[in-house]
PDB file of C-alpha atoms and ligand atoms in Angstrom:
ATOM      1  CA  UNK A1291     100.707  77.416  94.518  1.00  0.00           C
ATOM      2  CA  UNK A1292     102.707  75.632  92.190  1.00  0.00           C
ATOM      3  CA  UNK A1293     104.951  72.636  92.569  1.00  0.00           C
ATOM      4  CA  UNK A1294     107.930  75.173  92.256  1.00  0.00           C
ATOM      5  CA  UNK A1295     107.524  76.211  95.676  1.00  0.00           C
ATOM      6  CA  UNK A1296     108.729  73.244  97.758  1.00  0.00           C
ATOM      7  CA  UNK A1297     109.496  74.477 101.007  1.00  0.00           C
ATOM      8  CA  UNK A1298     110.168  70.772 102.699  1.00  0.00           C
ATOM      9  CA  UNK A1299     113.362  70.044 100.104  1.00  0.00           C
ATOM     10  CA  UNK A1300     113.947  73.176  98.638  1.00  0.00           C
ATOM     11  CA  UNK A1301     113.677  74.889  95.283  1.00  0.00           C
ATOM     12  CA  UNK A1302     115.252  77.406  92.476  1.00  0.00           C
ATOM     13  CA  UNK A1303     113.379  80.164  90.753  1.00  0.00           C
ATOM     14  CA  UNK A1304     114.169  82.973  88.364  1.00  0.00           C
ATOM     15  CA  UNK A1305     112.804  86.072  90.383  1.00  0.00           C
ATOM     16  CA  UNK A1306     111.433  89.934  89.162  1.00  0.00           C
ATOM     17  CA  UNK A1307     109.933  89.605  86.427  1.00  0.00           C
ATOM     18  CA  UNK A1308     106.194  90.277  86.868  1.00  0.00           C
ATOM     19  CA  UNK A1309     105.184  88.038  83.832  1.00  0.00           C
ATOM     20  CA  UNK A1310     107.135  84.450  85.432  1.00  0.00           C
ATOM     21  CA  UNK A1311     104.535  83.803  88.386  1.00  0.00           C
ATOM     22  CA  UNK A1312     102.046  86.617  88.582  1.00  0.00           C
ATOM     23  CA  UNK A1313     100.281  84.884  91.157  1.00  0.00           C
ATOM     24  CA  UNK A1314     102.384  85.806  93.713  1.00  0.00           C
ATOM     25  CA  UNK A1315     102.415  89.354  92.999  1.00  0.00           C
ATOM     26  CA  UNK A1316     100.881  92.083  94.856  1.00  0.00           C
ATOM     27  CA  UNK A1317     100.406  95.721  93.826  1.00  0.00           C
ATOM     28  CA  UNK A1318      99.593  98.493  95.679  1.00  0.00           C
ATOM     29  CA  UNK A1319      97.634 101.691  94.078  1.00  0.00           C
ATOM     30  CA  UNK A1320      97.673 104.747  95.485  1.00  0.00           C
ATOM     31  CA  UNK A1321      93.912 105.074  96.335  1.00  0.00           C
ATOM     32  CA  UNK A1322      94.342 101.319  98.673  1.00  0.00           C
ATOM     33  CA  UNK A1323      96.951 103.702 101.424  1.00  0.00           C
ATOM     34  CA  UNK A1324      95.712 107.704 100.886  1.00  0.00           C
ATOM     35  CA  UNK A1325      96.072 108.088 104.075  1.00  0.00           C
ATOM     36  CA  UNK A1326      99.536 107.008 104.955  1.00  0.00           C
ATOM     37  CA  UNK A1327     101.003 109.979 102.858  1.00  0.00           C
ATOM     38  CA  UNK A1328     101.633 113.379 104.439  1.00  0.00           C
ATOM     39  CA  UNK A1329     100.272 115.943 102.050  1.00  0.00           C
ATOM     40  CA  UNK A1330      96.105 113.784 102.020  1.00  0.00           C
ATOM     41  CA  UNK A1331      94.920 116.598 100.194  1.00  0.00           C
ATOM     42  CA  UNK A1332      97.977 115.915  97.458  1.00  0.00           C
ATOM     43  CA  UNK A1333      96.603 112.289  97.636  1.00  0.00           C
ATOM     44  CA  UNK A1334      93.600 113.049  97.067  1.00  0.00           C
ATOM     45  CA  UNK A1335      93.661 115.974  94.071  1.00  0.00           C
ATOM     46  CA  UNK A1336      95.774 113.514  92.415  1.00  0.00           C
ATOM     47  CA  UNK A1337      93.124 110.618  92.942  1.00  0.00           C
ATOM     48  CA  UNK A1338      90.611 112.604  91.254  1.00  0.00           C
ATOM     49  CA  UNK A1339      92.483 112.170  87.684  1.00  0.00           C
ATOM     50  CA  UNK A1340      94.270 109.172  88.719  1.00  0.00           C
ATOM     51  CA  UNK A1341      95.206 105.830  90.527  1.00  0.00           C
ATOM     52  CA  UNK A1342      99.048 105.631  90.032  1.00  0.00           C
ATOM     53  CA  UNK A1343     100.456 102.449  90.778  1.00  0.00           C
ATOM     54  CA  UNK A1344     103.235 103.146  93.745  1.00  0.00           C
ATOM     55  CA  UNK A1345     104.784  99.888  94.544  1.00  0.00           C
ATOM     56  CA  UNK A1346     104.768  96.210  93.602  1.00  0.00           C
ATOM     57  CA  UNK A1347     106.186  93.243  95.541  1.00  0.00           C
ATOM     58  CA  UNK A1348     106.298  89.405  94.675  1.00  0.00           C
ATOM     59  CA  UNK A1349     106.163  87.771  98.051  1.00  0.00           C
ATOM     60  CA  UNK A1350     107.431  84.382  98.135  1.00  0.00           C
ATOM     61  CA  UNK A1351     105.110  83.542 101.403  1.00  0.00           C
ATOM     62  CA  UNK A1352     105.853  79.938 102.756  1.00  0.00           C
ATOM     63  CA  UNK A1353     103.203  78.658 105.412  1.00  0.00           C
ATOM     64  CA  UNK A1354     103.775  79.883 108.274  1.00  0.00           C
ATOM     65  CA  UNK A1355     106.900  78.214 109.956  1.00  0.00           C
ATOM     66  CA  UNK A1356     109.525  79.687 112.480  1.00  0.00           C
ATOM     67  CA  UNK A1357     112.128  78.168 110.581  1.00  0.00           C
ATOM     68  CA  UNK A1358     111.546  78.706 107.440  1.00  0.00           C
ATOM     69  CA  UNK A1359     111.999  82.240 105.366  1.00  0.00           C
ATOM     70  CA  UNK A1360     109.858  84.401 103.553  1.00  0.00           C
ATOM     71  CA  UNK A1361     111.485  86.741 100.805  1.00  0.00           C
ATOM     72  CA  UNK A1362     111.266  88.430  97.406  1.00  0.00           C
ATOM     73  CA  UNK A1363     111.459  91.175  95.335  1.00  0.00           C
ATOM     74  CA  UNK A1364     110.003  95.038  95.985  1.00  0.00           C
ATOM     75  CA  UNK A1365     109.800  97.324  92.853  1.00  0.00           C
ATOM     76  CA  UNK A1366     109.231 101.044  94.418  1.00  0.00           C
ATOM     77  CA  UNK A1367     108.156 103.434  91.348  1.00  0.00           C
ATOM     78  CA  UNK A1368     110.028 107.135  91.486  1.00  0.00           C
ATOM     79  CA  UNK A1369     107.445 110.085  92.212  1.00  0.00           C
ATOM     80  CA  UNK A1370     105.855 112.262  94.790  1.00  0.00           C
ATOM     81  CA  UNK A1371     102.864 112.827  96.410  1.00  0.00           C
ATOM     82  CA  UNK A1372     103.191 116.558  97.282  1.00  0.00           C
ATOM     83  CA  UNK A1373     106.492 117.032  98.744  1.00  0.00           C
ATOM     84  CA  UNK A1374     106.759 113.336  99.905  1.00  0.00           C
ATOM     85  CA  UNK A1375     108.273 110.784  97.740  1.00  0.00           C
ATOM     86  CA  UNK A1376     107.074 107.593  96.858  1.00  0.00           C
ATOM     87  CA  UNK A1377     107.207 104.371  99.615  1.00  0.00           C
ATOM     88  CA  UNK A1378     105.926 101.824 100.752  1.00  0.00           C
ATOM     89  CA  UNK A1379     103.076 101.709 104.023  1.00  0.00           C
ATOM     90  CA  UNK A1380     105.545 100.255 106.087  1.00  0.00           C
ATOM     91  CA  UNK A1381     104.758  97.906 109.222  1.00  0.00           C
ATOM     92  CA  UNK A1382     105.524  96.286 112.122  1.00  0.00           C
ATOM     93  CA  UNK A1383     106.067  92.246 112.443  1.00  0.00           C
ATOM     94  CA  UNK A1384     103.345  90.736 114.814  1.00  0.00           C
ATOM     95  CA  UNK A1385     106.023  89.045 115.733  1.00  0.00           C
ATOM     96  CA  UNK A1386     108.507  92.031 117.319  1.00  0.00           C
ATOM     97  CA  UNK A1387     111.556  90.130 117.715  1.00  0.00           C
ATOM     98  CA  UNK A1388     111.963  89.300 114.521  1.00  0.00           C
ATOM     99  CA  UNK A1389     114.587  91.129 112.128  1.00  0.00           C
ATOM    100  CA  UNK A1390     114.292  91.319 107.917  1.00  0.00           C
ATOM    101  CA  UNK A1391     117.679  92.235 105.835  1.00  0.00           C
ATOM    102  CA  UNK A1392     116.884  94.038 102.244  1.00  0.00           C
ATOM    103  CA  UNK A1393     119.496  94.080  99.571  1.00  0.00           C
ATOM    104  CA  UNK A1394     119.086  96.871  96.846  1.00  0.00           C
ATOM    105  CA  UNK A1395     119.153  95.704  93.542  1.00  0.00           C
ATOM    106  CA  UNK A1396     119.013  98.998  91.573  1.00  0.00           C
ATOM    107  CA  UNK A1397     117.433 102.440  92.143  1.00  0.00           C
ATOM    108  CA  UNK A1398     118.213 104.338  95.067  1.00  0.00           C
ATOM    109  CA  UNK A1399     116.719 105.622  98.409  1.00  0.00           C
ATOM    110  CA  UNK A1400     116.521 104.690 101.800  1.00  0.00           C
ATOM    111  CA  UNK A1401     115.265 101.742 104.394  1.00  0.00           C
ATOM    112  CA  UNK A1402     113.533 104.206 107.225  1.00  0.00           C
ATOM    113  CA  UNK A1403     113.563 101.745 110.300  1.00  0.00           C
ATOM    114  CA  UNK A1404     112.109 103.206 114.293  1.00  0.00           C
ATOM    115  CA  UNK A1405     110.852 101.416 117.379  1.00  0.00           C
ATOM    116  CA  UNK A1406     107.535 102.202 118.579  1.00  0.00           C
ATOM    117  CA  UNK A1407     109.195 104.397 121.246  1.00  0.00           C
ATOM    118  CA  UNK A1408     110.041 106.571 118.088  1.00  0.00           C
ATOM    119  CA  UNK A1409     114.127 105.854 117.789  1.00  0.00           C
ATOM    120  CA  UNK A1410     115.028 105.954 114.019  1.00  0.00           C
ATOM    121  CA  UNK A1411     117.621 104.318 112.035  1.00  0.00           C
ATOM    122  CA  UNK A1412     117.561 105.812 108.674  1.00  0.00           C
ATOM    123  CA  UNK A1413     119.402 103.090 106.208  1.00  0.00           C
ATOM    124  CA  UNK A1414     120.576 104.987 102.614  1.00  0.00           C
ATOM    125  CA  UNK A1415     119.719 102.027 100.050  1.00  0.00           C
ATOM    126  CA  UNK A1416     121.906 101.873  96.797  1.00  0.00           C
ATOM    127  CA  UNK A1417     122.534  98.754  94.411  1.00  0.00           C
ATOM    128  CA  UNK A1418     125.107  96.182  95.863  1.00  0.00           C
ATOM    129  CA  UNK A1419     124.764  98.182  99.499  1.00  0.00           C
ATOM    130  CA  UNK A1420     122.118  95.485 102.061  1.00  0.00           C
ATOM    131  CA  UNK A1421     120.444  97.495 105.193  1.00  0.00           C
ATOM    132  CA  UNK A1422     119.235  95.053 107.951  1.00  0.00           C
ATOM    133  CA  UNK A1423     116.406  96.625 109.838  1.00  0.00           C
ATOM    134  CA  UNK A1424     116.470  95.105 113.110  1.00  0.00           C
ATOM    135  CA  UNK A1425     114.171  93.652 115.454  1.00  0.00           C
ATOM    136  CA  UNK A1426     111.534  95.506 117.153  1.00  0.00           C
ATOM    137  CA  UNK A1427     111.737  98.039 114.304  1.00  0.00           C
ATOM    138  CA  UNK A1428     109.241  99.212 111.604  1.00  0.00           C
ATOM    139  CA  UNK A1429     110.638  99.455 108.019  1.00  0.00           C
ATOM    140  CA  UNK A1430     109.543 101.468 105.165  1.00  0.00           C
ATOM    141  CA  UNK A1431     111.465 101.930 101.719  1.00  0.00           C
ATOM    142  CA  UNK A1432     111.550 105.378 100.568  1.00  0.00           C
ATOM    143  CA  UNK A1433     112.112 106.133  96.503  1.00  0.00           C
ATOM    144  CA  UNK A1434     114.399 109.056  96.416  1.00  0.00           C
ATOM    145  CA  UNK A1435     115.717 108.859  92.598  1.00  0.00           C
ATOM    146  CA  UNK A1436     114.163 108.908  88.979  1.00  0.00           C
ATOM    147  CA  UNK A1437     113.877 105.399  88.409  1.00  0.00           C
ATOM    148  CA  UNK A1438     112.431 102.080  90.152  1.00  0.00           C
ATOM    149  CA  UNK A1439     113.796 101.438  93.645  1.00  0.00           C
ATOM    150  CA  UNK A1440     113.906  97.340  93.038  1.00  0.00           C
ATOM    151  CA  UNK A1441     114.774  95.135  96.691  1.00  0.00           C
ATOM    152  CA  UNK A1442     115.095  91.868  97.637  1.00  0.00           C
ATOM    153  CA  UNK A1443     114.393  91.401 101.656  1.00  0.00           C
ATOM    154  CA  UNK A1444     113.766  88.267 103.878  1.00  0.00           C
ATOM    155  CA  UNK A1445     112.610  87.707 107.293  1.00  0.00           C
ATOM    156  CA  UNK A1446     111.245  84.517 109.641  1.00  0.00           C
ATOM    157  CA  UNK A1447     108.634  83.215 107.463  1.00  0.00           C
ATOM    158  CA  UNK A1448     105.798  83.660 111.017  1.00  0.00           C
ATOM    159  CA  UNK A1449     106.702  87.237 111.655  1.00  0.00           C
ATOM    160  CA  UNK A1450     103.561  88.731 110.284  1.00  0.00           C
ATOM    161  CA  UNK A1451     102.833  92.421 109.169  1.00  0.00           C
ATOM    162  CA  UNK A1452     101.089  95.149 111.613  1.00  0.00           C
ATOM    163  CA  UNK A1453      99.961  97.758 109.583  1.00  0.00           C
ATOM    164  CA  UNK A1454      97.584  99.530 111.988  1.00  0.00           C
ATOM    165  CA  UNK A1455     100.364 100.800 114.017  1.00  0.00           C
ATOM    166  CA  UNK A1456     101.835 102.879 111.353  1.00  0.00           C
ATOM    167  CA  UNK A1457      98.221 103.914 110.101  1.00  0.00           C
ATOM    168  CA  UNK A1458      97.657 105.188 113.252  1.00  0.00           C
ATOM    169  CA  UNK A1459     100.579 106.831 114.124  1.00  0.00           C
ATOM    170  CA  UNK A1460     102.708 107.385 110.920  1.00  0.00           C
ATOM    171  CA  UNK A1461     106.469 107.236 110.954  1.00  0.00           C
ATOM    172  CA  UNK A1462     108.195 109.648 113.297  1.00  0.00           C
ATOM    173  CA  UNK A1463     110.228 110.414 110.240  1.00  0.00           C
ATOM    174  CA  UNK A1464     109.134 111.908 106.653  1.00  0.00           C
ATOM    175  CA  UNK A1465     111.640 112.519 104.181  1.00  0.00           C
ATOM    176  CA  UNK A1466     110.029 115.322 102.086  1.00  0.00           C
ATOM    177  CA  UNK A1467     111.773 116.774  98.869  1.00  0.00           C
ATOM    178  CA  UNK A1468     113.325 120.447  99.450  1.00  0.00           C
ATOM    179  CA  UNK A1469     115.240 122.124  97.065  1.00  0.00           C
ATOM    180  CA  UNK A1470     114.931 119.459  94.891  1.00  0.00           C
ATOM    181  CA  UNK A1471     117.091 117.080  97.677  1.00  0.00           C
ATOM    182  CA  UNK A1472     115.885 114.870 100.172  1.00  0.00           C
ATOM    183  CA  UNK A1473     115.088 116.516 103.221  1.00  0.00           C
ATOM    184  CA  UNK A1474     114.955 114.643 106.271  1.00  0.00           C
ATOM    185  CA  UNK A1475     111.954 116.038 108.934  1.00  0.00           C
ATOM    186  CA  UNK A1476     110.287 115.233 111.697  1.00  0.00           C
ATOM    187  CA  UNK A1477     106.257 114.353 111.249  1.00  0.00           C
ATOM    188  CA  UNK A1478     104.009 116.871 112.783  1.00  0.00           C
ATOM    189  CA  UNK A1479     101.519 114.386 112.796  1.00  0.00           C
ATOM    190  CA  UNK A1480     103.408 111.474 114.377  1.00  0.00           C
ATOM    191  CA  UNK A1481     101.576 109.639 117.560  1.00  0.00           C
ATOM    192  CA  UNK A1482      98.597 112.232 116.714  1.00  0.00           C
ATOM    193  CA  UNK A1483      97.285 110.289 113.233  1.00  0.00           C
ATOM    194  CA  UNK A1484      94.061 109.361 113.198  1.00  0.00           C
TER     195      UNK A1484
HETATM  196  C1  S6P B 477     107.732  92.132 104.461  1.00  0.00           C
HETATM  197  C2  S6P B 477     108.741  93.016 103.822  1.00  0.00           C
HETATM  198  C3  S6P B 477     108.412  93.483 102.412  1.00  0.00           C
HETATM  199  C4  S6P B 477     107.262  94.471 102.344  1.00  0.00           C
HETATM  200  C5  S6P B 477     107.201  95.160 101.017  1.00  0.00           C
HETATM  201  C6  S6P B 477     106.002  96.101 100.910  1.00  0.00           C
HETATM  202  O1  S6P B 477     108.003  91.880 105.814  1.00  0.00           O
HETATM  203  O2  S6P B 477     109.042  94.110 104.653  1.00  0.00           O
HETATM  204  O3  S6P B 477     108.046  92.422 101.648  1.00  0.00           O
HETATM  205  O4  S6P B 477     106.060  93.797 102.573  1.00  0.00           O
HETATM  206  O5  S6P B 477     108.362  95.886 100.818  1.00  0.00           O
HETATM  207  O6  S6P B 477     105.899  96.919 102.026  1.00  0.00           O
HETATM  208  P1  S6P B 477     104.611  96.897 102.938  1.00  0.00           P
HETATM  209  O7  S6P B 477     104.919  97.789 104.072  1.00  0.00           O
HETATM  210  O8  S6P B 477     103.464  97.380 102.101  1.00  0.00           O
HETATM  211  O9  S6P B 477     104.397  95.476 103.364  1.00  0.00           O
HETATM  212 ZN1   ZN B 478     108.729  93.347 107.238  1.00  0.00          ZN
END
């Protein structure tokens, strides 16, 4: 990585903007998490025409060091598939006992946060407004709106991401459109995923 990044003495960066340091961006397509949506058959009618891009995040990942912090910038696009809008796959830390604070930027929806015991903290995101999911708790960001959901988070640089949890298991939570309004619902499908 660049000189930029000098985690030992510090550094400045302009952030957001996919062209400065594309390196460090990741995107994720629809057809790389089918399977973490509600509606699969939605996901997958709409994967025979297309591969919509669904979120993008530039992940300013220092090497692995308690101390230090990892952060950056999450662009959520608006949209559905089926009844369920837009997010992210959402994740554990490896490390449990580790919190991560996200501070919306513009765009609007929510931070969906639960323990593995399945207690929820649902966290409305709007620009200027932070939501700090907490340790021990999964976190997902949700696109409820018309236009891009941007973030900025940070956690303890170690923490590491479990994924297989919540591809397992899902979120005990959906938030489904109804009526045209979010609709907050419980998952059939939660603990039962395959
Ligand atoms: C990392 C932090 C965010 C997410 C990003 C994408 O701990 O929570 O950077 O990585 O919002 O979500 P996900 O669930 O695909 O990592
Ligand atoms: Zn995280």
């Amino acid at each position: 990585m660049a000189d930029i990044w000098n985690w030992a003495r510090g550094f400045h960066l302009s952030m957001g903007n996919p062209q400065e340091h594309p390196e460090v961006w990741t995107r994720r397509y629809l057809s790389q998490f089918p399977d973490f949506f509600s509606d699969r058959e939605a996901a997958r009618t709409i994967l025979e025409t297309e591969d919509p891009l669904i979120y993008e995040v530039q992940d300013m990942l220092p090497p692995s060091h308690p101390g230090d912090l990892a952060f950056g910038i999450t662009r959520l696009y608006p949209g559905k598939i089926g009844k369920e809008y837009y997010m992210t796959k959402g994740h554990f830390h490896v490390i449990p006992d580790t919190a991560e604070i996200y501070y919306c930027l513009s765009g609007e929806g929510y931070l969906l946060t639960e323990t593995k015991g399945g207690e929820v903290s649902l966290l409305p995101m709007k620009p200027s407004e932070a939501a700090y999911s907490a340790r021990g708790y999964a976190h997902r960001c949700i696109n409820t709106g018309t236009e891009p959901l941007i973030v900025f988070y940070a956690y303890r640089a170690d923490a590491g991401h479990d994924y297989a949890t919540i591809q397992d298991r899902g979120f005990h939570t959906l938030i489904l459109e109804e009526d045209g309004r979010p609709s907050i619902q419980t998952n059939p499908s939660y603990s039962t995923l395959k």
